[in-house]
Amino acid sequence: MLAHILQNLPQVLIDGLTLGVVYAVVAIGYTMVYGILELINFAHGDVFMTGAFMGAVVLFIMMGLGFLSAMPALIVFLIVIVIAAIATGLLGVGIERVAYRPLRRKNAPKLIALITSIGISFVLEDAVRFIAELKTGNYIVTAPSMFNHKFNIDIHHVIPYFNNATFQGSFLVVLIVTIVMLVSLDLFVNKTKWGMAMRAVAQDRDTASLMTINVNRVISVTFFIGSALGGATGVLFMIQYGTIDPYIGFILGIKAFTAAVLGGIGNIRGAMFGGVMLGLLEMFAAANLSIITHGAMGAEYKDVFAFIILILVLIFKPEGLFGKAVVEKV
Amino acid sequence: MSALFEKLTQSKKNQIILFIAYVFLTGAGLFLLPDSTIAFLLLLFSILILYYLNFNLRAKWVTGIVILAAIVPFIASHSDSYQTYMEVGTLVGIYCAMALGLNIVVGFAGLLDLGFIAFFAVGAYSYAIFASGQASKFMPFGHYPLPGGTFWIFIIVGACVAAIFGILLGIPVLRVRGDYLAIVTLGFGEIIRILLNNMDHPINITNGSMGIASITPPNFFGISIGSSSQFYYIAFGIFLVVIYVVRKLENSKLGRSWKAVRDNEIAAQAMGIPLVKTKLAAFAIGASFSGMMGVVFAAKQMFVDATSFTYLESTMVLVMVILGGMGSVPGVILGAAVVIILRTQVLTNISNWLSSMSTDYGISIPPALSPEKMQLLIFGLLLIIFALYRTQGLIPHKNRKVDVELLKKESEKAALAREKATSGGTES
């Protein structure tokens, strides 16, 4: 049994890492908003999904204009991801304006903000669904494949315990782009003036506003960055997995949230780590659950696995692996 | 004109006359136009009017029950779409009870539960497994399916099983602060759904994604209950029980401690309210309503599978609570009725009308835009609009008021009486 698990390990690591970096970037969107507003932005998963669709739209338009064959794929990809990221970033700012800012002004209870975010997520899902269905007749969209060159790692020769692993060119693209995004975000938050303002607002909104920080603008910027990263990840998801539908955001959003909680919510580096770890754990479970339980449980339980991790973390270490425990004061 | 109307509606006698006239008119309307959904809905609307009239409470209850239990079924029975109307009625009853259950958790205790449909699923499956051949696949003893007479016992069993699940969910979740709760309950709902969908191996308990078919219909003293018009009375009966319980609970000690916990957990704890017990009670009682109706649902559909218990259904129950008004019992009932009627009647009717338009007049509306498919959009917008602009819902909840003057008078009277008694004692 152990030998079998070991054999699959390289492939599991590659698949898990791909999924993990996707979770990591989406988790950052949750964690940034939570850090500043103490609000679970349920709509974030659907912002990610909208990003994937916007990427598909731009890609189809460029294909229609003949750019895809004329230009190298990498440049097309960069244009697509930048346009999709800016569009979803603006969408995120719009969502904050329409749904959260009025509530903040009214000092409404947190429960209400959660409910509007659920509403926004529904509206996004259905709006994307009917636009896609109107244009293509089917809401499941298959994107034109890019970077589908297959690589083969011949690891079996070096270490005979392992089987060979394969991956697509898109895996490299996903990995490199997400790492660039994560590093630049980390630099942005820790080294720039805007990043400092963000951290100040997260720490204490009222005091920050006394220090001449425009709190509303900082919140808008946070939403822009979080949503733009989410949208860009959506494009990566589309390129890696090929088919997208309006309902991919929901379950992925919850798992990304799990990743954010795992790393300690409000903590950006923690969210990155949590995302990668959750991706690896999930792929490991999907590949080996049926071997470990002798066929009693199959890969279909991998979602349950993620939720159980979430519940366990919240019970035993609610502040997450890297978070600080906060005592609620009267 | 409006002043005249005001004057006319002020006196009680006029109100009674107008109300009876309304019921009579809409009833006659439904009687003469038996296939008109609008007439049916107008007749149901009389219940809402009744709520706003100033009769005494008992008269309102009796009139409401008479209208719903006798007048509506009697008039609708002349129509060809009798079973459809009663089906809608049954669904409204089922979802009202569920929404009242969720209202205890969200509205009274302030715990946002996004996996509420799981308890409904648990109730439905507990009847479905034992009232079909499914149980014989894993139970070592007994003969299955159980006879339809056991349905009545299973209503209680479903409530208990759902309450146990509610407590099971509650225990880990109570360590979690407010907004995490939403996501944990959501995860719990998904776990239950995935489990139900996959528990056909290694032991076949739920028959997996195939679902459980041919569930035995309930049996009432030898009468087999199979049609919607009969289930309507079952749903209505349970609904009345649920309303009674909720009404009693709302102003009880437990109800007041729920509201205290909702408004400020720490302050409530400082006042000596046991947090864990109070929250667990909310989860268990809310879940048990849902479980009971799950049993009814399974018996009515005669088939259950995991697709009836998705996240969308959970949020639909939440929409009912938000739309009606969190914490307000009449509001939640209205919310449930509005959502169900929108889903089952209004949207399908508009869709049919649009498609007939396209055949009759050549105005083509693409099928992607058919209102029936736009449920998510419509209910999403409703959630946003109500959360932003009318947080208190259609019928805002009212706390029971204490009449200060009356209390003062009473205490004065009591003090006087006491004084008299003591002074009288010294004289004699």
mmCIF file of C-alpha atoms in Angstrom, chain A residues 45-46 48-50 52-53 121-130 133 138-141 237 243-254, chain B residues 190 311-312 373-377:
data_model
loop_
_atom_site.group_PDB
_atom_site.id
_atom_site.type_symbol
_atom_site.label_atom_id
_atom_site.label_comp_id
_atom_site.label_asym_id
_atom_site.label_seq_id
_atom_site.Cartn_x
_atom_site.Cartn_y
_atom_site.Cartn_z
ATOM 1 C CA GLY A 45 -15.335 32.994 -5.422
ATOM 2 C CA ASP A 46 -17.699 34.303 -8.068
ATOM 3 C CA PHE A 48 -12.810 34.530 -9.610
ATOM 4 C CA MET A 49 -15.327 32.785 -11.879
ATOM 5 C CA THR A 50 -16.179 36.070 -13.627
ATOM 6 C CA ALA A 52 -12.267 33.206 -15.929
ATOM 7 C CA PHE A 53 -15.181 34.118 -18.199
ATOM 8 C CA SER A 121 -22.635 35.938 -5.532
ATOM 9 C CA PHE A 122 -26.020 34.725 -6.826
ATOM 10 C CA VAL A 123 -26.402 37.707 -9.132
ATOM 11 C CA LEU A 124 -22.917 37.235 -10.582
ATOM 12 C CA GLU A 125 -23.474 33.528 -11.175
ATOM 13 C CA ASP A 126 -26.730 34.064 -12.969
ATOM 14 C CA ALA A 127 -25.621 37.102 -14.957
ATOM 15 C CA VAL A 128 -22.606 35.205 -16.266
ATOM 16 C CA ARG A 129 -24.789 32.177 -16.915
ATOM 17 C CA PHE A 130 -27.266 33.981 -19.099
ATOM 18 C CA GLU A 133 -25.926 30.984 -22.678
ATOM 19 C CA ASN A 138 -24.483 26.640 -23.463
ATOM 20 C CA TYR A 139 -23.222 27.938 -20.171
ATOM 21 C CA ILE A 140 -20.326 25.503 -20.017
ATOM 22 C CA VAL A 141 -17.559 27.124 -22.033
ATOM 23 C CA PHE A 237 -7.721 28.205 -14.049
ATOM 24 C CA THR A 243 -13.658 24.076 -19.285
ATOM 25 C CA ILE A 244 -15.356 26.649 -17.117
ATOM 26 C CA ASP A 245 -18.931 27.061 -15.947
ATOM 27 C CA PRO A 246 -20.618 29.737 -13.815
ATOM 28 C CA TYR A 247 -20.675 27.494 -10.761
ATOM 29 C CA ILE A 248 -16.938 26.832 -10.395
ATOM 30 C CA GLY A 249 -16.566 29.816 -8.083
ATOM 31 C CA PHE A 250 -18.706 28.530 -5.277
ATOM 32 C CA ILE A 251 -16.889 25.398 -4.150
ATOM 33 C CA LEU A 252 -13.479 26.795 -5.044
ATOM 34 C CA GLY A 253 -14.271 29.927 -3.065
ATOM 35 C CA ILE A 254 -15.124 27.912 0.014
ATOM 36 C CA GLU B 190 -22.262 20.099 1.752
ATOM 37 C CA TYR B 311 -26.854 24.880 -1.161
ATOM 38 C CA LEU B 312 -29.372 26.744 -3.303
ATOM 39 C CA LYS B 373 -34.113 29.977 -15.111
ATOM 40 C CA MET B 374 -33.390 33.366 -13.579
ATOM 41 C CA GLN B 375 -34.250 32.274 -10.040
ATOM 42 C CA LEU B 376 -30.733 32.878 -8.799
ATOM 43 C CA LEU B 377 -30.708 36.407 -10.174
#
